Short mmCIF file of C-alpha atoms and ligand atoms in Angstrom, two decimals:
data_model
loop_
_atom_site.label_atom_id
_atom_site.label_comp_id
_atom_site.label_asym_id
_atom_site.label_seq_id
_atom_site.Cartn_x
_atom_site.Cartn_y
_atom_site.Cartn_z
CA UNK T 1 0.00 0.00 0.00
CA UNK T 2 1.65 3.22 -1.18
CA UNK T 3 -1.08 5.87 -1.37
CA UNK T 4 -3.82 6.49 1.21
CA UNK T 5 -6.64 9.06 1.01
CA UNK T 6 -8.19 10.68 4.09
CA UNK T 7 -11.77 11.95 4.35
CA UNK T 8 -12.45 13.84 7.54
CA UNK T 9 -15.38 15.43 9.30
CA UNK T 10 -14.04 18.95 9.03
CA UNK T 11 -16.74 20.37 11.27
CA UNK T 12 -15.48 18.46 14.27
CA UNK T 13 -12.29 19.57 16.00
CA UNK T 14 -11.61 16.06 17.28
CA UNK T 15 -11.88 14.57 13.77
CA UNK T 16 -9.53 17.25 12.38
CA UNK T 17 -6.93 16.53 15.04
CA UNK T 18 -7.17 12.77 14.48
CA UNK T 19 -6.90 13.29 10.70
CA UNK T 20 -3.76 15.38 11.16
CA UNK T 21 -2.27 12.66 13.43
CA UNK T 22 -3.15 9.98 10.83
CA UNK T 23 -1.59 12.15 8.11
CA UNK T 24 1.65 12.61 10.08
CA UNK T 25 1.84 8.93 11.03
CA UNK T 26 1.40 7.83 7.39
CA UNK T 27 3.98 10.37 6.19
CA UNK T 28 6.53 9.00 8.70
CA UNK T 29 6.03 5.63 7.02
CA UNK T 30 6.66 7.09 3.56
CA UNK T 31 3.07 6.75 2.47
CA UNK T 32 1.75 9.33 0.02
CA UNK T 33 -1.35 10.90 1.57
CA UNK T 34 -4.16 12.45 -0.47
CA UNK T 35 -7.02 14.74 0.52
CA UNK T 36 -9.77 15.75 -1.92
CA UNK T 37 -9.64 19.46 -2.72
CA UNK T 38 -13.35 19.97 -2.17
CA UNK T 39 -12.77 19.07 1.49
CA UNK T 40 -11.79 22.41 2.92
CA UNK T 41 -9.74 22.12 6.09
CA UNK T 42 -9.05 25.06 8.39
CA UNK T 43 -5.90 27.02 7.50
CA UNK T 44 -3.63 25.53 10.15
CA UNK T 45 -4.36 21.99 8.95
CA UNK T 46 -4.13 22.83 5.28
CA UNK T 47 -2.51 19.84 3.67
CA UNK T 48 -1.92 19.13 0.00
CA UNK T 49 -5.14 18.22 -1.78
CA UNK T 50 -5.98 16.76 -5.20
CA UNK T 51 -9.00 16.58 -7.51
CA UNK T 52 -11.77 14.10 -6.74
CA UNK T 53 -10.78 12.03 -9.80
CA UNK T 54 -7.10 11.88 -8.79
CA UNK T 55 -8.11 11.01 -5.25
CA UNK T 56 -10.35 8.13 -6.41
CA UNK T 57 -7.86 6.87 -9.00
CA UNK T 58 -4.67 7.01 -6.93
CA UNK T 59 -5.70 5.96 -3.42
CA UNK T 60 -4.98 2.32 -2.56
CA UNK T 61 -7.19 2.72 0.54
CA UNK T 62 -9.32 5.47 2.08
CA UNK T 63 -9.41 6.31 5.78
CA UNK T 64 -12.59 8.00 7.00
CA UNK T 65 -12.29 9.99 10.24
CA UNK T 66 -15.64 10.95 11.78
CA UNK T 67 -18.97 9.21 12.21
CA UNK T 68 -21.12 7.14 9.87
CA UNK T 69 -22.05 10.32 7.95
CA UNK T 70 -18.38 10.89 7.12
CA UNK T 71 -18.00 7.24 6.13
CA UNK T 72 -20.94 7.64 3.72
CA UNK T 73 -19.12 10.58 2.14
CA UNK T 74 -15.87 8.57 1.94
CA UNK T 75 -17.73 5.71 0.27
CA UNK T 76 -18.60 7.96 -2.71
CA UNK T 77 -14.88 8.26 -3.49
CA UNK T 78 -14.47 4.49 -3.28
CA UNK T 79 -17.21 3.33 -5.68
CA UNK T 80 -15.29 4.12 -8.87
CA UNK T 81 -12.42 1.68 -8.21
CA UNK T 82 -13.92 -0.22 -5.28
CA UNK T 83 -11.14 1.20 -3.09
CA UNK T 84 -11.29 -0.30 0.42
CA UNK T 85 -12.38 2.06 3.22
CA UNK T 86 -11.40 2.06 6.89
CA UNK T 87 -13.53 3.95 9.42
CA UNK T 88 -11.98 5.65 12.45
CA UNK T 89 -14.58 7.03 14.83
CA UNK T 90 -14.14 10.52 16.19
CA UNK T 91 -16.28 11.29 19.18
CA UNK T 92 -18.91 8.58 19.19
CA UNK T 93 -19.08 5.04 17.96
CA UNK T 94 -20.62 4.57 14.51
CA UNK T 95 -21.74 1.39 12.78
CA UNK T 96 -19.22 1.91 9.99
CA UNK T 97 -16.35 3.20 12.09
CA UNK T 98 -14.75 0.23 13.78
CA UNK T 99 -11.48 1.76 15.00
CA UNK T 100 -11.34 3.85 18.19
CA UNK T 101 -8.93 6.83 18.25
CA UNK T 102 -6.67 5.13 20.83
CA UNK T 103 -6.07 2.20 18.45
CA UNK T 104 -5.15 4.21 15.38
CA UNK T 105 -1.45 3.39 15.25
CA UNK T 106 -2.11 -0.33 15.62
CA UNK T 107 -4.82 -0.15 12.94
CA UNK T 108 -2.55 1.71 10.51
CA UNK T 109 0.32 -0.73 11.14
CA UNK T 110 -2.03 -3.64 10.43
CA UNK T 111 -3.39 -1.88 7.36
CA UNK T 112 0.12 -1.35 5.95
CA UNK T 113 1.07 -4.96 6.72
CA UNK T 114 -2.08 -6.21 5.01
CA UNK T 115 -3.36 -7.75 8.28
CA UNK T 116 -7.04 -7.01 7.80
CA UNK T 117 -10.08 -8.54 6.20
CA UNK T 118 -12.44 -7.04 3.65
CA UNK T 119 -16.11 -7.08 4.49
CA UNK T 120 -18.15 -6.82 1.30
CA UNK T 121 -21.18 -4.55 1.69
CA UNK T 122 -23.98 -4.72 -0.85
CA UNK T 123 -24.78 -1.48 -2.72
CA UNK T 124 -27.98 -0.44 -4.50
CA UNK T 125 -28.31 1.28 -7.88
CA UNK T 126 -31.24 3.64 -8.29
CA UNK T 127 -32.46 5.29 -11.49
CA UNK T 128 -35.13 7.93 -11.70
CA UNK T 129 -37.48 8.11 -14.68
CA UNK T 130 -39.73 11.00 -15.55
CA UNK T 131 -42.58 10.39 -18.02
CA UNK T 132 -40.89 7.07 -18.83
CA UNK T 133 -37.53 8.66 -19.68
CA UNK T 134 -34.37 8.05 -17.68
CA UNK T 135 -33.02 11.17 -15.97
CA UNK T 136 -29.31 10.99 -16.68
CA UNK T 137 -28.17 13.43 -14.05
CA UNK T 138 -30.23 13.88 -10.92
CA UNK T 139 -27.34 15.69 -9.22
CA UNK T 140 -27.05 12.77 -6.79
CA UNK T 141 -25.04 9.53 -6.98
CA UNK T 142 -26.77 6.52 -8.61
CA UNK T 143 -25.25 4.23 -5.98
CA UNK T 144 -26.29 4.03 -2.33
CA UNK T 145 -24.52 2.44 0.62
CA UNK T 146 -27.40 3.19 3.03
CA UNK T 147 -30.57 3.93 1.09
CA UNK T 148 -32.73 5.78 -1.40
CA UNK T 149 -35.71 7.64 0.02
CA UNK T 150 -38.68 9.50 -1.36
CA UNK T 151 -40.45 11.74 1.16
CA UNK T 152 -42.94 14.54 1.13
CA UNK T 153 -41.52 17.94 1.90
CA UNK T 154 -42.78 19.44 5.15
CA UNK T 155 -45.34 21.68 3.49
CA UNK T 156 -46.77 19.02 1.19
CA UNK T 157 -49.38 16.24 1.50
CA UNK T 158 -48.93 12.50 2.00
CA UNK T 159 -47.82 10.53 -1.04
CA UNK T 160 -49.56 7.60 -2.72
CA UNK T 161 -47.03 5.02 -3.89
CA UNK T 162 -47.17 1.73 -5.73
CA UNK T 163 -44.53 -0.94 -5.15
CA UNK T 164 -43.78 -3.09 -8.19
CA UNK T 165 -41.44 -6.10 -7.97
CA UNK T 166 -40.27 -7.80 -11.17
CA UNK T 167 -43.18 -6.09 -12.99
CA UNK T 168 -45.76 -7.36 -10.48
CA UNK T 169 -47.61 -4.68 -8.54
CA UNK T 170 -47.57 -5.87 -4.93
CA UNK T 171 -48.81 -2.97 -2.84
CA UNK T 172 -50.08 0.60 -2.94
CA UNK T 173 -50.17 2.78 0.13
CA UNK T 174 -50.33 6.34 1.35
CA UNK T 175 -47.43 7.53 3.52
CA UNK T 176 -45.01 10.33 4.32
CA UNK T 177 -42.46 8.48 2.25
CA UNK T 178 -40.55 5.31 1.53
CA UNK T 179 -37.04 4.03 2.26
CA UNK T 180 -35.27 1.47 0.06
CA UNK T 181 -32.32 0.35 2.17
CA UNK T 182 -29.34 -1.98 2.00
CA UNK T 183 -28.46 -4.17 5.00
CA UNK T 184 -25.86 -1.50 5.91
CA UNK T 185 -28.62 1.14 5.85
CA UNK T 186 -30.93 -1.02 7.99
CA UNK T 187 -29.48 0.55 11.16
CA UNK T 188 -29.95 4.11 9.83
CA UNK T 189 -33.18 5.83 8.67
CA UNK T 190 -34.97 2.53 7.99
CA UNK T 191 -34.55 1.53 11.65
CA UNK T 192 -36.09 4.84 12.80
CA UNK T 193 -39.07 4.16 10.54
CA UNK T 194 -39.62 0.74 12.18
CA UNK T 195 -37.58 -1.40 9.78
CA UNK T 196 -35.63 -4.51 10.78
CA UNK T 197 -31.95 -4.66 11.67
CA UNK T 198 -30.25 -6.81 9.04
CA UNK T 199 -26.77 -8.23 9.42
CA UNK T 200 -24.67 -6.28 6.90
CA UNK T 201 -23.27 -9.40 5.25
CA UNK T 202 -26.80 -10.42 4.24
CA UNK T 203 -27.84 -9.45 0.73
CA UNK T 204 -31.34 -8.01 0.72
CA UNK T 205 -33.32 -5.01 -0.48
CA UNK T 206 -35.34 -3.58 2.42
CA UNK T 207 -38.49 -1.56 1.69
CA UNK T 208 -39.70 0.46 4.70
CA UNK T 209 -42.64 2.87 4.52
CA UNK T 210 -42.43 6.12 6.51
CA UNK T 211 -45.59 6.70 8.56
CA UNK T 212 -47.94 4.72 6.28
CA UNK T 213 -51.64 5.39 6.86
CA UNK T 214 -52.56 1.74 7.43
CA UNK T 215 -52.82 -0.77 10.28
CA UNK T 216 -50.23 -3.01 8.63
CA UNK T 217 -47.00 -1.19 8.10
CA UNK T 218 -44.38 -3.90 7.92
CA UNK T 219 -41.16 -3.65 5.94
CA UNK T 220 -40.86 -5.88 2.90
CA UNK T 221 -37.55 -7.69 2.36
CA UNK T 222 -36.59 -8.66 -1.17
CA UNK T 223 -33.83 -10.92 -2.44
CA UNK T 224 -30.89 -9.13 -4.08
CA UNK T 225 -31.83 -10.20 -7.61
CA UNK T 226 -35.17 -8.38 -7.71
CA UNK T 227 -36.02 -5.32 -9.78
CA UNK T 228 -37.98 -2.92 -7.60
CA UNK T 229 -39.99 0.02 -8.90
CA UNK T 230 -41.65 2.72 -6.84
CA UNK T 231 -44.31 4.55 -8.86
CA UNK T 232 -45.34 7.89 -7.44
CA UNK T 233 -48.92 9.05 -7.53
CA UNK T 234 -48.42 12.29 -5.66
CA UNK T 235 -50.65 15.36 -5.71
CA UNK T 236 -47.79 17.53 -4.52
CA UNK T 237 -45.93 20.22 -6.38
CA UNK T 238 -42.72 18.87 -4.92
CA UNK T 239 -41.44 15.74 -3.13
CA UNK T 240 -37.91 14.98 -1.96
CA UNK T 241 -35.60 12.28 -3.34
CA UNK T 242 -32.48 11.39 -1.41
CA UNK T 243 -29.44 9.13 -1.67
CA UNK T 244 -27.58 8.41 1.57
CA UNK T 245 -28.92 11.64 3.07
CA UNK T 246 -28.17 13.95 0.11
CA UNK T 247 -31.38 15.39 -1.35
CA UNK T 248 -32.97 16.91 -4.46
CA UNK T 249 -36.52 18.09 -5.05
CA UNK T 250 -38.78 16.29 -7.53
CA UNK T 251 -41.11 18.78 -9.15
CA UNK T 252 -44.52 17.39 -10.18
CA UNK T 253 -43.57 14.04 -8.60
CA UNK T 254 -46.51 12.03 -9.98
CA UNK T 255 -44.54 11.75 -13.23
CA UNK T 256 -41.61 9.92 -11.55
CA UNK T 257 -40.67 6.30 -11.15
CA UNK T 258 -37.68 5.05 -9.15
CA UNK T 259 -36.12 1.75 -10.25
CA UNK T 260 -33.79 0.08 -7.76
CA UNK T 261 -31.58 -2.96 -8.29
CA UNK T 262 -28.53 -4.40 -6.63
CA UNK T 263 -25.32 -2.74 -7.82
CA UNK T 264 -22.67 -4.81 -9.57
CA UNK T 265 -20.21 -3.01 -7.31
CA UNK T 266 -19.73 -3.45 -3.59
CA UNK T 267 -18.26 -1.44 -0.75
CA UNK T 268 -15.07 -3.01 0.54
CA UNK T 269 -14.97 -2.23 4.23
CA UNK T 270 -11.63 -2.76 5.97
CA UNK T 271 -12.20 -4.68 9.17
CA UNK T 272 -9.99 -6.06 11.94
CA UNK T 273 -12.80 -7.78 13.81
CA UNK T 274 -15.25 -10.13 12.06
CA UNK T 275 -17.82 -9.53 14.82
CA UNK T 276 -17.52 -5.72 14.91
CA UNK T 277 -21.14 -5.21 13.80
CA UNK T 278 -22.55 -7.15 16.76
CA UNK T 279 -20.19 -5.43 19.21
CA UNK T 280 -21.26 -1.99 17.95
CA UNK T 281 -24.92 -3.04 17.81
CA UNK T 282 -24.84 -4.13 21.44
CA UNK T 283 -22.99 -1.03 22.57
CA UNK T 284 -25.22 1.45 20.70
CA UNK T 285 -28.66 -0.10 21.02
CA UNK T 286 -28.65 -2.39 24.05
CA UNK T 287 -26.16 -1.10 26.63
CA UNK T 288 -26.92 2.61 26.14
CA UNK T 289 -30.70 2.30 26.63
P1 NAP N 301 -27.34 13.31 9.66
O1 NAP N 301 -28.78 13.71 9.60
O2 NAP N 301 -26.33 14.33 10.08
O3 NAP N 301 -27.14 12.02 10.60
C1 NAP N 301 -28.00 10.94 10.60
C2 NAP N 301 -27.63 9.92 11.68
O4 NAP N 301 -27.66 8.63 11.07
C3 NAP N 301 -26.25 10.11 12.31
O5 NAP N 301 -26.36 9.85 13.69
C4 NAP N 301 -25.44 9.04 11.61
O6 NAP N 301 -24.38 8.54 12.40
C5 NAP N 301 -26.47 7.93 11.46
N1 NAP N 301 -26.14 6.93 10.44
C6 NAP N 301 -25.77 7.13 9.14
N2 NAP N 301 -25.56 5.94 8.54
C7 NAP N 301 -25.78 4.98 9.47
C8 NAP N 301 -25.74 3.56 9.45
N3 NAP N 301 -25.45 2.88 8.33
N4 NAP N 301 -26.06 2.90 10.58
C9 NAP N 301 -26.39 3.57 11.71
N5 NAP N 301 -26.46 4.91 11.80
C10 NAP N 301 -26.16 5.60 10.69
O7 NAP N 301 -26.96 12.78 8.19
P2 NAP N 301 -25.62 12.11 7.68
O8 NAP N 301 -24.65 11.98 8.83
O9 NAP N 301 -25.22 12.76 6.41
O10 NAP N 301 -26.18 10.64 7.36
C11 NAP N 301 -27.10 10.44 6.32
C12 NAP N 301 -28.00 9.33 6.79
O11 NAP N 301 -28.86 9.84 7.80
C13 NAP N 301 -28.94 8.80 5.76
O12 NAP N 301 -28.35 7.82 4.94
C14 NAP N 301 -30.07 8.26 6.61
O13 NAP N 301 -29.96 6.87 6.84
C15 NAP N 301 -29.90 8.93 7.95
N6 NAP N 301 -31.14 9.62 8.33
C16 NAP N 301 -31.76 9.18 9.47
C17 NAP N 301 -32.96 9.74 9.83
C18 NAP N 301 -33.67 9.21 11.06
O14 NAP N 301 -33.12 8.30 11.69
N7 NAP N 301 -34.83 9.72 11.40
C19 NAP N 301 -33.55 10.76 9.08
C20 NAP N 301 -32.87 11.19 7.95
C21 NAP N 301 -31.66 10.59 7.57
P3 NAP N 301 -23.11 9.44 12.79
O15 NAP N 301 -23.60 10.37 13.85
O16 NAP N 301 -22.15 8.40 13.30
O17 NAP N 301 -22.64 10.14 11.55
#
């Protein structure tokens, strides 16, 4: 491993300091370190940065320093070449950030020695169609590590949606929105909307309605080979489409259809502990209650 990219939560002092320490430690080991130039660091940390393309093409691994939100951002740089990503948590434990700040040097030594395993995380591809035509550039990534969502905006009315699987219409309902999540995303927004926790190594497409107006509001779990369509029948002027938390507005949403399939790519998560998910799950959801 010769080149490592760092993505940091630049709004958090602790993450900035850890990133600087990671940078210095890698430099001491003659590793070339890259930062993307759209990631603006405060003046006193300003380190050499490169274009997004150079970052994605040159990095042999990416280190994310922050929480799960930062890891989601780091993942966007990794999709192109399936570059493996390591998560260091800064502040509080995240589901995607296995390494604690006190174990950084050990983790980097293991990373450079190749003493780690790769956990493959399933990704989803989502394409939006308007009046039957593919929208080539929504302004958001086509690939999601957590989920795609469609929600009403706060000033608008509930949305009627039809779920179609492999061309078979299976359900229509009225709700505030819908979440189409990966197993990785099952512990994020989908969980808050009442969805199941799914072990991240599983390969499933999880459909979770947001506040459906019905007595039966279960999630639906699909196999990874299914083609899922969400057809919007919305009376609103505007609904919101989002990919891993990044949003755009859909104007006259009734004309839209979202098609979701499993991505051919995967997220390669660098892990030192095969049971990290269960450890983090217990710590975040059971012991902290
Ligand atoms: P944010 O609104 O700043 O943070 C959302 C929260 O979700 C953070 O606490 C984040 O953890 C956590 N999170 C993200 N991915 C996760 C995962 N795979 N498992 C468990 N928790 C996870 O937005 P953001 O940091 O940019 O993250 C975007 C994500 O927020 C979306 O993908 C969506 O899943 C989630 N979200 C959740 C809700 C909700 O629960 N009601 C509503 C909207 C969006 P960290 O604090 O460690 O970063």
